[in-house]
């Protein structure tokens, strides 16, 4: 790798490598001969053996002497993880889903050699039942706009030149060459970028605060702790496009006049860590990190720091303590990190996705960015769609889109055509959005107004199958386990909330308990030391606000309408309807269903663990849940 | 009245393991007078757990001495982070994801199924040290919910009735 | 210094910026309840964890309530401390704390002295709206000095701040997290497994009964009523300056005569003064100082009368264990003399004498139990009771200390000089030693007895004195953090001193771990300090070597200071690197 020492050299390199991406960007306008097969190598698809697909593809390419006409490589998440592993063939623009390593043979033989698109690997439109060839025609992609995820599914994250080809490091070059610290900050301010880590604090203002604090040392921190369970936006960005984070951190360093950055990344993301390590080494070798970057006189280095499994370390003061080698206990703000952060020095903490938005703003201008989104929330937001939804995965949408569009147009509606119940956003700090609010535009302020929050981007879709009290209990369990235990309201108060929810889900609740939930929640929010305790009663309050009747049913009727709370349900076989097919008894994990073939079966209630497998599997609806 | 009793621990690990860790700490080139030396603690503990499998008291004391900080401080940090464990894990570390996406897809039932079949609770290890069960929060493969990881392998879309098979797979793998 | 105009409860005040709401409110005499907060600025101990949340108040324009103890004011701030919202939140916070607290004040050593109990009373707590799982930790009574009952811990972290930041012993840490979080030694082990030096400073600052002392009261009562035992009390200098506080007397009122009367009333056969032993310590130590200084050998010499500091040395500075004086502490000197010289005089076997020490100190409980202080298995000091513990015994016996007529110590081991009295304050040992060393070295009478430059509550005091041409470089430290600073300088050869006095407790024994609680009011310590200096001034004899009983002791029994016999009885040796887990 040759060192790039000046802005001039950078633009030259950029011009030189630009064509690398032609097959992927120009598509049918691309005149070259060579095809490219991109395979998703992100954690989700990796878990379904996507690595083996690439290995197999490369074996076949070699075996068939196709090196000159086709290459296969790993790329980042395409977003449509539900249908992973995803394989995309360029420039043909063919989007294959649920590919197995065995399918590699077919792809090479049929598609590459014989130019026949493999129909069975194409996505089937759920309504028209038609097979769809190009990605852009899949409904999942139609309302999306990729800014933060611009390189995921497009470039090989391990190849810095592919990153440069898509304008990578051009923003850094521009900043170091043409702009002062304050200019950078003004640009970010004008773009209206707000923190994507959950708080939504204006990024430009945060940087400005840190710039104004004189100090011999300042720090840039990238918060890659991504603690919200069920959310994986940051992971995908770092895994699919690590350089975009490094570049933006360096720009931030320049903006606040810091020479040292840390990425605090959770230990649960091993492949992410590997990618980042590699990217940092590349950055250092090529000269985008280190001393005198692009001849500007500006020095910046980045070091990885690992989390060790504590949600609270996503909170910035706790994160800082963790980097310092201490227990991740938050401290009161003020002082804010931009005044006194790591080792007592001014420190800017920003989220991964926040950083991922920085370079496009510099490259394309604040006006372009501010043109996306709503009045108070600019740009796009990445969401991790999960739960009872058809198309789980990663979506990036312009702010202001409605939930209706995300759930139905992009997400393809609820699994098994069940009834939509709610979407939980903001993870353990957030709340529910219900059917009534499906038309609410998604932005920081509208979500806050209806008692939820943007959060970091986890979106869990709930259906009639989900018990709302149980969901609230789930989040409280999480909170209680993840609380640092420092302050009373959170340490004891949340535990008491959880105990009350447990009572209710076990059919021992009282109407006073519901009142206590409300009053105690408010006080916990009002008195807790950090953002965790200040928001964790939200799931309780917001479910109570929209689904109080469901709580009351648990309390008054001792019933769980969704059939989830184990203490409140029993499964029984209706003898008349049972055909004696034995499906249930074979599947029951505890083997508590007995009965001879073609005779009515019975469930031993003592042993039944209420897993519901039999209920789901009986084709004759002979099993009822009470 | 229950009284706090010291739990005696003997030094049981071979010197080679300590040498490995020692080498790692040497490479960090820590200045004992540097007030920021503590910043290496979590890193050293990770390495220690990697080498020793867990972080027993003898190791924590050793790390404290090596970094020139108090044992209590090391212990406070170890007990704070989920990733650190002071008891040995099984040969197969079963981690059931209890993140939201997995939970709403029935991860709790998967967990209790593992617990039931192996006869241990989450956080424990089987007597033969073959299996240990844990829960973790999101490995980022939420679209495959519910997800279970065993050592480095990720199992997606696990159903309660699959659990027995997964355990058998491990045993087969072990024999191979 | 910039200032902030603020309004609290409609009252205007101008304060320096950086002031907390709590401090500003105090200036206006507005009381805001606190629990975790503790500011002992005199010894640089500030606990600002803001963890209990009992002090929350409403700040205009702020989304949530603010902890008054940790929120700095800003210009234009408008605070309301007693809105419905704040009052209700504070009450709920307290109810939450209590929902994880054992309700057994009646059998709690801290009852009537407990900050949590006071709050519960002030808030008029009369129901328990929140109930649920409660912490359950085993009791730690692994050692002779401190009792830890973590079920009563409210996670204020004062002990941790004290141990780690002020004392720099570093034994305590937050352990685990969430509802399971607690403050404990490493690995949740008992204190005896740690490098705790038993200074008891954590006990002094604990607002609740989570940290209290181990008590020997039952054993002492038994001894007092055992017809076969001859029971003797010795009382340390700092007791007289503080025990009156337990009986509603004005802080700083020395109650020496009443204290003796109370001890006599309790039934002690003799009441001796540890000040006598302090004089004896000075005889031996001054001798050692003079020797080492004249030969310029093994300097500096460090005082050794504080067992907390000696423990600290053994654990943390084992390489320096050759430099302290080999003198035993006054408590142990008294023990050795009582069980030899005085036993002979009484014609009793040592095992038939029970010596009870009244000490301001918890480390002395540990010290008395060290095996090297029990020749032939008979301990020199049998039981140690703290100032607080003795006050309880006096109350239990129905004695009102305040109304007693003064009585005198018994002889011969009750006679003391002013030099012995000031052992109870930081700088006192040094001053006492100088008074004697000066006259030994120069053979001249001191014109002015006071060495004012060694006095005061500062953590580190350095000065020089001219001993008739010999310049002695002195350092006086109190608090182990200060000791660490100086010891590290010595270890690195950064400083040269001849004599160093070290006291484990900030301010010396007047602020010992067994003294009545000061509840954050450090002015009490200053008053105790003054009490001891005025007792010194009032004494006819103020130099140890002039104590006639001491002179007689040497004549009749010990020979010379530093004699072989004196060495055997009055000196000790240290155990560098002692393995605490083997005790
Ligand atoms: C309990 C808690 C957990 C948090 N977890 C994360 C996280 O995992 N990732 C993140 O970027 N921010 C997290 N935050 C927000 C950070 O404290 C901080 O506001 C953010 O990193 C700032 O970056 P931004 O301005 O770019 O959003 C968390 C906050 C709280 C209170
Ligand atoms: S709110 Fe919870 S997580 Fe935050 S400081 Fe308090 S106890 Fe810790
Ligand atoms: S609910 Fe689960 S455990 Fe109960 S009978 Fe059905 S399959 Fe078996
Ligand atoms: S699956 Fe349904 S029909 Fe078949 S045996 Fe079970 S209950 Fe009967
Ligand atoms: S600690 Fe205080 S409140 Fe608790 S039992 Fe003891 S005296 Fe009562
Ligand atoms: S205060 Fe109440 S509970 Fe306590 S002893 Fe008196 S009457 Fe009993
Ligand atoms: S007695 Fe002293 S050394 Fe021991 S824990 Fe308390 S403060 Fe620390
Ligand atoms: S032991 Fe006492 S001082 Fe220490 S945290 Fe608990 S209550 Fe506070
Ligand atoms: S200073 Fe006094 S009270 Fe404190 S430990 Fe030393 S001897 Fe005991
Ligand atoms: S992980 Fe492969 S498409 Fe998301
Ligand atoms: S919630 Fe289980 S993998 Fe994300
Ligand atoms: S006294 Fe302010 S939070 Fe405890």
CSV table of N, CA, C and O in Angstrom, one decimal, chain A residues 43-44 47 81-82 217 229-230 232 235 266-267 305-310 312-313 322-328 343 345 386-388 392 460 470-471 474-475 478 481-482 587 589-590 609 611 613, chain B residues 35-43 46 73 76-77 79-84 98-101 103-105 108-109 112-113 116 135-144 153-154 157 160-161 164:
chain,number,residue,atom,x,y,z
A,43,UNK,N,-22.5,-10.3,10.2
A,43,UNK,CA,-22.8,-11.3,11.2
A,43,UNK,C,-24.1,-12.2,10.9
A,43,UNK,O,-24.0,-13.4,11.0
A,44,UNK,N,-25.1,-11.5,10.5
A,44,UNK,CA,-26.4,-12.2,10.3
A,44,UNK,C,-26.2,-13.3,9.2
A,44,UNK,O,-26.5,-14.5,9.4
A,47,UNK,N,-23.8,-16.1,10.0
A,47,UNK,CA,-24.4,-17.2,10.8
A,47,UNK,C,-25.0,-18.2,10.0
A,47,UNK,O,-25.2,-19.4,10.4
A,81,UNK,N,-31.8,-8.9,5.9
A,81,UNK,CA,-31.2,-10.0,6.6
A,81,UNK,C,-32.2,-11.2,6.7
A,81,UNK,O,-31.8,-12.4,6.7
A,82,UNK,N,-33.4,-10.8,6.7
A,82,UNK,CA,-34.5,-11.9,6.8
A,82,UNK,C,-34.3,-12.9,5.7
A,82,UNK,O,-34.5,-14.1,6.0
A,217,UNK,N,-4.9,18.4,26.0
A,217,UNK,CA,-5.3,17.2,25.4
A,217,UNK,C,-6.8,17.1,25.3
A,217,UNK,O,-7.5,17.6,26.2
A,229,UNK,N,-30.7,-4.2,23.1
A,229,UNK,CA,-30.8,-5.6,22.6
A,229,UNK,C,-31.8,-5.7,21.4
A,229,UNK,O,-32.9,-5.2,21.6
A,230,UNK,N,-31.4,-6.2,20.3
A,230,UNK,CA,-32.3,-6.3,19.2
A,230,UNK,C,-32.0,-5.2,18.2
A,230,UNK,O,-32.8,-4.9,17.3
A,232,UNK,N,-28.9,-3.6,15.7
A,232,UNK,CA,-27.6,-3.9,15.2
A,232,UNK,C,-27.1,-3.0,14.0
A,232,UNK,O,-26.4,-3.3,13.2
A,235,UNK,N,-23.3,-2.1,14.4
A,235,UNK,CA,-22.5,-3.2,14.0
A,235,UNK,C,-22.4,-3.3,12.5
A,235,UNK,O,-21.3,-3.5,12.0
A,266,UNK,N,-18.3,-3.1,21.9
A,266,UNK,CA,-18.7,-4.2,22.7
A,266,UNK,C,-18.0,-5.5,22.3
A,266,UNK,O,-17.8,-5.8,21.2
A,267,UNK,N,-17.8,-6.3,23.4
A,267,UNK,CA,-17.0,-7.6,23.2
A,267,UNK,C,-17.8,-8.6,22.4
A,267,UNK,O,-17.3,-9.5,21.8
A,305,UNK,N,-11.0,0.2,22.2
A,305,UNK,CA,-11.2,-0.2,23.6
A,305,UNK,C,-12.4,-1.1,23.7
A,305,UNK,O,-13.4,-0.8,23.0
A,306,UNK,N,-12.2,-2.2,24.4
A,306,UNK,CA,-13.3,-3.2,24.4
A,306,UNK,C,-14.2,-3.0,25.6
A,306,UNK,O,-13.7,-2.9,26.7
A,307,UNK,N,-15.5,-3.2,25.4
A,307,UNK,CA,-16.4,-3.3,26.5
A,307,UNK,C,-16.4,-4.7,27.0
A,307,UNK,O,-15.7,-5.5,26.4
A,308,UNK,N,-17.0,-4.9,28.1
A,308,UNK,CA,-17.0,-6.3,28.7
A,308,UNK,C,-18.3,-6.7,29.1
A,308,UNK,O,-18.5,-7.4,30.1
A,309,UNK,N,-19.3,-6.3,28.4
A,309,UNK,CA,-20.7,-6.8,28.7
A,309,UNK,C,-21.3,-6.0,29.8
A,309,UNK,O,-21.6,-6.5,30.9
A,310,UNK,N,-21.6,-4.7,29.5
A,310,UNK,CA,-22.4,-3.9,30.5
A,310,UNK,C,-23.1,-2.9,29.6
A,310,UNK,O,-22.5,-2.0,29.0
A,312,UNK,N,-24.8,-0.4,30.6
A,312,UNK,CA,-24.7,0.9,31.1
A,312,UNK,C,-23.5,1.6,30.5
A,312,UNK,O,-23.4,2.8,30.5
A,313,UNK,N,-22.5,0.9,30.0
A,313,UNK,CA,-21.3,1.5,29.5
A,313,UNK,C,-21.6,2.2,28.1
A,313,UNK,O,-20.7,2.8,27.5
A,322,UNK,N,-15.2,3.3,32.0
A,322,UNK,CA,-14.8,2.0,31.6
A,322,UNK,C,-13.5,2.0,30.8
A,322,UNK,O,-12.6,1.2,31.0
A,323,UNK,N,-13.3,3.0,30.0
A,323,UNK,CA,-12.0,3.2,29.2
A,323,UNK,C,-10.9,3.4,30.2
A,323,UNK,O,-9.8,3.0,30.1
A,324,UNK,N,-11.3,4.1,31.3
A,324,UNK,CA,-10.2,4.4,32.3
A,324,UNK,C,-9.9,3.2,33.2
A,324,UNK,O,-9.1,3.2,34.1
A,325,UNK,N,-10.6,2.1,32.9
A,325,UNK,CA,-10.3,0.8,33.6
A,325,UNK,C,-11.1,0.7,34.9
A,325,UNK,O,-10.7,0.0,35.8
A,326,UNK,N,-12.2,1.4,35.0
A,326,UNK,CA,-12.9,1.4,36.2
A,326,UNK,C,-14.3,0.7,36.0
A,326,UNK,O,-14.6,0.4,34.9
A,327,UNK,N,-15.0,0.6,37.1
A,327,UNK,CA,-16.4,0.1,37.0
A,327,UNK,C,-17.2,1.1,36.2
A,327,UNK,O,-17.0,2.3,36.3
A,328,UNK,N,-18.0,0.6,35.3
A,328,UNK,CA,-18.8,1.5,34.5
A,328,UNK,C,-19.9,2.2,35.2
A,328,UNK,O,-21.1,2.0,34.8
A,343,UNK,N,-10.1,11.1,31.4
A,343,UNK,CA,-9.0,11.6,32.2
A,343,UNK,C,-9.2,13.1,32.6
A,343,UNK,O,-8.2,13.8,32.7
A,345,UNK,N,-10.3,15.4,30.7
A,345,UNK,CA,-10.0,16.3,29.6
A,345,UNK,C,-11.3,16.4,28.7
A,345,UNK,O,-12.1,15.5,28.7
A,386,UNK,N,-37.2,-5.8,13.8
A,386,UNK,CA,-37.2,-7.2,14.3
A,386,UNK,C,-38.5,-7.4,15.0
A,386,UNK,O,-39.4,-6.6,15.1
A,387,UNK,N,-38.6,-8.6,15.5
A,387,UNK,CA,-39.9,-9.0,16.1
A,387,UNK,C,-40.8,-9.7,15.2
A,387,UNK,O,-40.3,-10.4,14.2
A,388,UNK,N,-42.1,-9.5,15.3
A,388,UNK,CA,-43.1,-10.3,14.6
A,388,UNK,C,-43.4,-9.7,13.2
A,388,UNK,O,-44.5,-9.4,12.8
A,392,UNK,N,-37.5,-8.8,8.5
A,392,UNK,CA,-36.6,-8.3,9.6
A,392,UNK,C,-35.4,-7.9,8.8
A,392,UNK,O,-35.0,-8.4,7.8
A,460,UNK,N,-38.9,-3.0,17.5
A,460,UNK,CA,-39.4,-4.4,17.7
A,460,UNK,C,-40.9,-4.3,17.4
A,460,UNK,O,-41.7,-3.6,18.1
A,470,UNK,N,-46.0,-8.6,29.7
A,470,UNK,CA,-44.8,-9.4,29.6
A,470,UNK,C,-43.6,-8.6,28.9
A,470,UNK,O,-42.5,-8.7,29.4
A,471,UNK,N,-44.0,-7.8,27.9
A,471,UNK,CA,-42.9,-7.1,27.3
A,471,UNK,C,-42.4,-6.0,28.2
A,471,UNK,O,-41.2,-5.8,28.4
A,474,UNK,N,-40.2,-7.8,30.5
A,474,UNK,CA,-38.9,-8.1,29.9
A,474,UNK,C,-37.9,-6.9,29.9
A,474,UNK,O,-36.8,-7.1,30.3
A,475,UNK,N,-38.4,-5.7,29.6
A,475,UNK,CA,-37.5,-4.6,29.6
A,475,UNK,C,-37.1,-4.3,31.1
A,475,UNK,O,-35.9,-3.9,31.3
A,478,UNK,N,-34.4,-6.5,32.1
A,478,UNK,CA,-33.1,-6.1,31.5
A,478,UNK,C,-32.5,-4.9,32.3
A,478,UNK,O,-31.4,-5.0,32.7
A,481,UNK,N,-31.1,-6.0,35.6
A,481,UNK,CA,-29.9,-6.7,35.5
A,481,UNK,C,-28.8,-5.7,35.0
A,481,UNK,O,-27.6,-5.9,35.4
A,482,UNK,N,-29.1,-4.7,34.3
A,482,UNK,CA,-28.0,-3.9,33.7
A,482,UNK,C,-27.8,-2.6,34.5
A,482,UNK,O,-26.9,-1.8,34.2
A,587,UNK,N,-43.5,-33.8,19.2
A,587,UNK,CA,-42.8,-32.5,19.3
A,587,UNK,C,-42.6,-31.9,20.7
A,587,UNK,O,-41.7,-31.1,21.0
A,589,UNK,N,-41.4,-30.9,23.9
A,589,UNK,CA,-40.0,-31.0,24.3
A,589,UNK,C,-39.9,-31.7,25.7
A,589,UNK,O,-38.8,-32.2,26.0
A,590,UNK,N,-40.9,-31.8,26.5
A,590,UNK,CA,-40.8,-32.5,27.7
A,590,UNK,C,-41.5,-33.8,27.7
A,590,UNK,O,-41.6,-34.5,28.7
A,609,UNK,N,-44.6,-27.4,30.3
A,609,UNK,CA,-43.9,-26.2,30.5
A,609,UNK,C,-44.5,-25.0,29.8
A,609,UNK,O,-43.9,-23.9,29.7
A,611,UNK,N,-44.8,-24.4,26.6
A,611,UNK,CA,-44.0,-23.8,25.6
A,611,UNK,C,-44.9,-23.5,24.3
A,611,UNK,O,-44.5,-22.7,23.5
A,613,UNK,N,-45.6,-25.3,21.8
A,613,UNK,CA,-45.3,-26.0,20.6
A,613,UNK,C,-46.5,-26.8,20.1
A,613,UNK,O,-46.8,-26.7,18.9
B,35,UNK,N,-0.6,7.8,36.2
B,35,UNK,CA,-2.0,7.6,36.8
B,35,UNK,C,-3.0,7.0,35.9
B,35,UNK,O,-4.0,6.5,36.3
B,36,UNK,N,-2.6,6.9,34.6
B,36,UNK,CA,-3.6,6.3,33.6
B,36,UNK,C,-3.3,4.8,33.4
B,36,UNK,O,-3.9,4.2,32.5
B,37,UNK,N,-2.4,4.3,34.2
B,37,UNK,CA,-2.1,2.8,33.9
B,37,UNK,C,-3.3,1.9,34.1
B,37,UNK,O,-3.4,0.9,33.4
B,38,UNK,N,-4.2,2.4,34.9
B,38,UNK,CA,-5.4,1.6,35.1
B,38,UNK,C,-6.2,1.3,33.8
B,38,UNK,O,-7.0,0.4,33.7
B,39,UNK,N,-6.0,2.2,32.9
B,39,UNK,CA,-6.7,2.1,31.6
B,39,UNK,C,-6.5,0.8,30.9
B,39,UNK,O,-7.2,0.4,30.0
B,40,UNK,N,-5.5,0.1,31.3
B,40,UNK,CA,-5.2,-1.2,30.7
B,40,UNK,C,-5.9,-2.4,31.4
B,40,UNK,O,-5.8,-3.5,30.9
B,41,UNK,N,-6.5,-2.1,32.5
B,41,UNK,CA,-7.1,-3.2,33.3
B,41,UNK,C,-8.0,-4.2,32.6
B,41,UNK,O,-7.8,-5.4,32.6
B,42,UNK,N,-9.0,-3.6,31.9
B,42,UNK,CA,-10.0,-4.4,31.2
B,42,UNK,C,-9.3,-5.3,30.1
B,42,UNK,O,-9.6,-6.5,30.0
B,43,UNK,N,-8.4,-4.7,29.5
B,43,UNK,CA,-7.7,-5.4,28.4
B,43,UNK,C,-6.9,-6.6,29.0
B,43,UNK,O,-6.9,-7.7,28.5
B,46,UNK,N,-9.2,-9.3,30.1
B,46,UNK,CA,-9.7,-10.1,28.9
B,46,UNK,C,-8.7,-11.1,28.5
B,46,UNK,O,-9.0,-12.3,28.2
B,73,UNK,N,-9.9,-3.2,43.7
B,73,UNK,CA,-10.3,-2.5,42.5
B,73,UNK,C,-10.5,-3.5,41.3
B,73,UNK,O,-11.4,-3.4,40.6
B,76,UNK,N,-13.6,-5.4,41.9
B,76,UNK,CA,-14.8,-4.6,41.7
B,76,UNK,C,-15.1,-4.5,40.2
B,76,UNK,O,-16.3,-4.6,39.8
B,77,UNK,N,-14.1,-4.4,39.4
B,77,UNK,CA,-14.2,-4.3,37.9
B,77,UNK,C,-14.7,-5.7,37.4
B,77,UNK,O,-15.7,-5.8,36.6
B,79,UNK,N,-16.3,-8.0,38.9
B,79,UNK,CA,-17.7,-8.3,39.2
B,79,UNK,C,-18.7,-7.4,38.5
B,79,UNK,O,-19.9,-7.7,38.6
B,80,UNK,N,-18.2,-6.3,37.9
B,80,UNK,CA,-19.2,-5.4,37.3
B,80,UNK,C,-19.6,-5.9,35.9
B,80,UNK,O,-20.7,-5.7,35.4
B,81,UNK,N,-18.6,-6.4,35.2
B,81,UNK,CA,-18.9,-6.7,33.8
B,81,UNK,C,-19.3,-8.2,33.5
B,81,UNK,O,-18.6,-9.1,34.0
B,82,UNK,N,-20.3,-8.3,32.8
B,82,UNK,CA,-20.8,-9.7,32.5
B,82,UNK,C,-19.9,-10.6,31.8
B,82,UNK,O,-19.9,-11.8,31.9
B,83,UNK,N,-19.0,-10.0,31.0
B,83,UNK,CA,-18.1,-10.8,30.2
B,83,UNK,C,-17.1,-11.5,31.1
B,83,UNK,O,-16.6,-12.6,30.7
B,84,UNK,N,-16.8,-11.0,32.3
B,84,UNK,CA,-15.9,-11.7,33.1
B,84,UNK,C,-16.5,-12.7,34.0
B,84,UNK,O,-17.6,-12.5,34.5
B,98,UNK,N,-30.9,-13.3,24.7
B,98,UNK,CA,-32.1,-12.8,25.4
B,98,UNK,C,-32.4,-11.4,25.0
B,98,UNK,O,-33.0,-10.6,25.7
B,99,UNK,N,-31.9,-11.0,23.9
B,99,UNK,CA,-32.2,-9.6,23.3
B,99,UNK,C,-33.6,-9.6,23.0
B,99,UNK,O,-34.3,-10.6,22.9
B,100,UNK,N,-34.1,-8.4,22.7
B,100,UNK,CA,-35.6,-8.2,22.5
B,100,UNK,C,-36.1,-9.1,21.4
B,100,UNK,O,-37.1,-9.7,21.5
B,101,UNK,N,-35.3,-9.0,20.2
B,101,UNK,CA,-35.8,-9.7,19.1
B,101,UNK,C,-35.9,-11.2,19.4
B,101,UNK,O,-36.9,-11.9,19.0
B,103,UNK,N,-36.2,-12.5,22.4
B,103,UNK,CA,-37.1,-12.8,23.4
B,103,UNK,C,-38.5,-12.9,22.9
B,103,UNK,O,-39.3,-13.8,23.2
B,104,UNK,N,-38.9,-11.9,22.0
B,104,UNK,CA,-40.3,-12.0,21.5
B,104,UNK,C,-40.5,-13.2,20.6
B,104,UNK,O,-41.6,-13.5,20.3
B,105,UNK,N,-39.4,-13.8,20.2
B,105,UNK,CA,-39.5,-15.0,19.4
B,105,UNK,C,-39.3,-16.2,20.2
B,105,UNK,O,-39.0,-17.3,19.7
B,108,UNK,N,-36.8,-17.3,25.8
B,108,UNK,CA,-36.9,-17.8,27.2
B,108,UNK,C,-37.2,-19.3,27.2
B,108,UNK,O,-36.8,-20.0,28.0
B,109,UNK,N,-38.0,-19.7,26.2
B,109,UNK,CA,-38.4,-21.1,26.2
B,109,UNK,C,-37.2,-21.9,25.8
B,109,UNK,O,-37.0,-23.1,26.2
B,112,UNK,N,-35.0,-22.2,28.9
B,112,UNK,CA,-35.4,-23.2,29.9
B,112,UNK,C,-35.3,-24.6,29.4
B,112,UNK,O,-35.1,-25.5,30.2
B,113,UNK,N,-35.4,-24.8,28.1
B,113,UNK,CA,-35.2,-26.1,27.5
B,113,UNK,C,-33.8,-26.6,27.7
B,113,UNK,O,-33.6,-27.7,28.1
B,116,UNK,N,-33.4,-27.4,31.3
B,116,UNK,CA,-34.0,-28.6,31.7
B,116,UNK,C,-33.2,-29.8,31.3
B,116,UNK,O,-33.0,-30.7,32.0
B,135,UNK,N,-26.9,-16.4,29.4
B,135,UNK,CA,-27.7,-15.7,28.4
B,135,UNK,C,-26.9,-14.5,28.0
B,135,UNK,O,-26.1,-14.0,28.8
B,136,UNK,N,-27.1,-14.0,26.8
B,136,UNK,CA,-26.4,-12.7,26.5
B,136,UNK,C,-27.4,-11.9,25.7
B,136,UNK,O,-28.6,-12.3,25.5
B,137,UNK,N,-27.0,-10.6,25.5
B,137,UNK,CA,-27.9,-9.7,24.9
B,137,UNK,C,-27.5,-9.3,23.5
B,137,UNK,O,-26.7,-8.5,23.3
B,138,UNK,N,-28.1,-9.9,22.6
B,138,UNK,CA,-28.0,-9.6,21.2
B,138,UNK,C,-26.6,-9.8,20.6
B,138,UNK,O,-25.6,-9.1,21.0
B,139,UNK,N,-26.5,-10.7,19.7
B,139,UNK,CA,-25.2,-10.8,18.9
B,139,UNK,C,-25.3,-10.1,17.6
B,139,UNK,O,-24.4,-10.2,16.8
B,140,UNK,N,-26.4,-9.4,17.4
B,140,UNK,CA,-26.6,-8.7,16.1
B,140,UNK,C,-27.1,-9.6,15.0
B,140,UNK,O,-26.9,-9.2,13.8
B,141,UNK,N,-27.6,-10.7,15.3
B,141,UNK,CA,-28.1,-11.5,14.2
B,141,UNK,C,-29.6,-11.7,14.4
B,141,UNK,O,-30.2,-12.7,14.3
B,142,UNK,N,-30.2,-10.5,14.8
B,142,UNK,CA,-31.6,-10.5,15.2
B,142,UNK,C,-32.6,-11.1,14.2
B,142,UNK,O,-33.7,-11.5,14.6
B,143,UNK,N,-32.3,-11.0,12.9
B,143,UNK,CA,-33.2,-11.5,12.0
B,143,UNK,C,-33.3,-13.0,12.0
B,143,UNK,O,-34.1,-13.6,11.4
B,144,UNK,N,-32.3,-13.7,12.7
B,144,UNK,CA,-32.4,-15.1,12.8
B,144,UNK,C,-33.0,-15.5,14.2
B,144,UNK,O,-32.9,-16.7,14.6
B,153,UNK,N,-20.0,-20.8,17.2
B,153,UNK,CA,-21.0,-21.1,16.2
B,153,UNK,C,-22.4,-20.5,16.5
B,153,UNK,O,-22.8,-20.5,17.7
B,154,UNK,N,-23.0,-19.9,15.5
B,154,UNK,CA,-24.3,-19.2,15.7
B,154,UNK,C,-25.4,-20.2,15.2
B,154,UNK,O,-25.4,-20.6,14.1
B,157,UNK,N,-32.9,-19.2,14.4
B,157,UNK,CA,-34.2,-19.7,14.4
B,157,UNK,C,-34.4,-21.1,15.1
B,157,UNK,O,-34.9,-22.0,14.6
B,160,UNK,N,-37.8,-24.9,20.5
B,160,UNK,CA,-37.6,-25.7,21.7
B,160,UNK,C,-37.3,-27.2,21.4
B,160,UNK,O,-36.4,-27.8,22.0
B,161,UNK,N,-37.9,-27.6,20.4
B,161,UNK,CA,-37.7,-29.1,20.1
B,161,UNK,C,-36.4,-29.3,19.4
B,161,UNK,O,-36.0,-30.5,19.2
B,164,UNK,N,-32.5,-30.5,21.9
B,164,UNK,CA,-31.9,-31.8,22.2
B,164,UNK,C,-30.9,-32.1,21.1
B,164,UNK,O,-29.8,-32.6,21.4
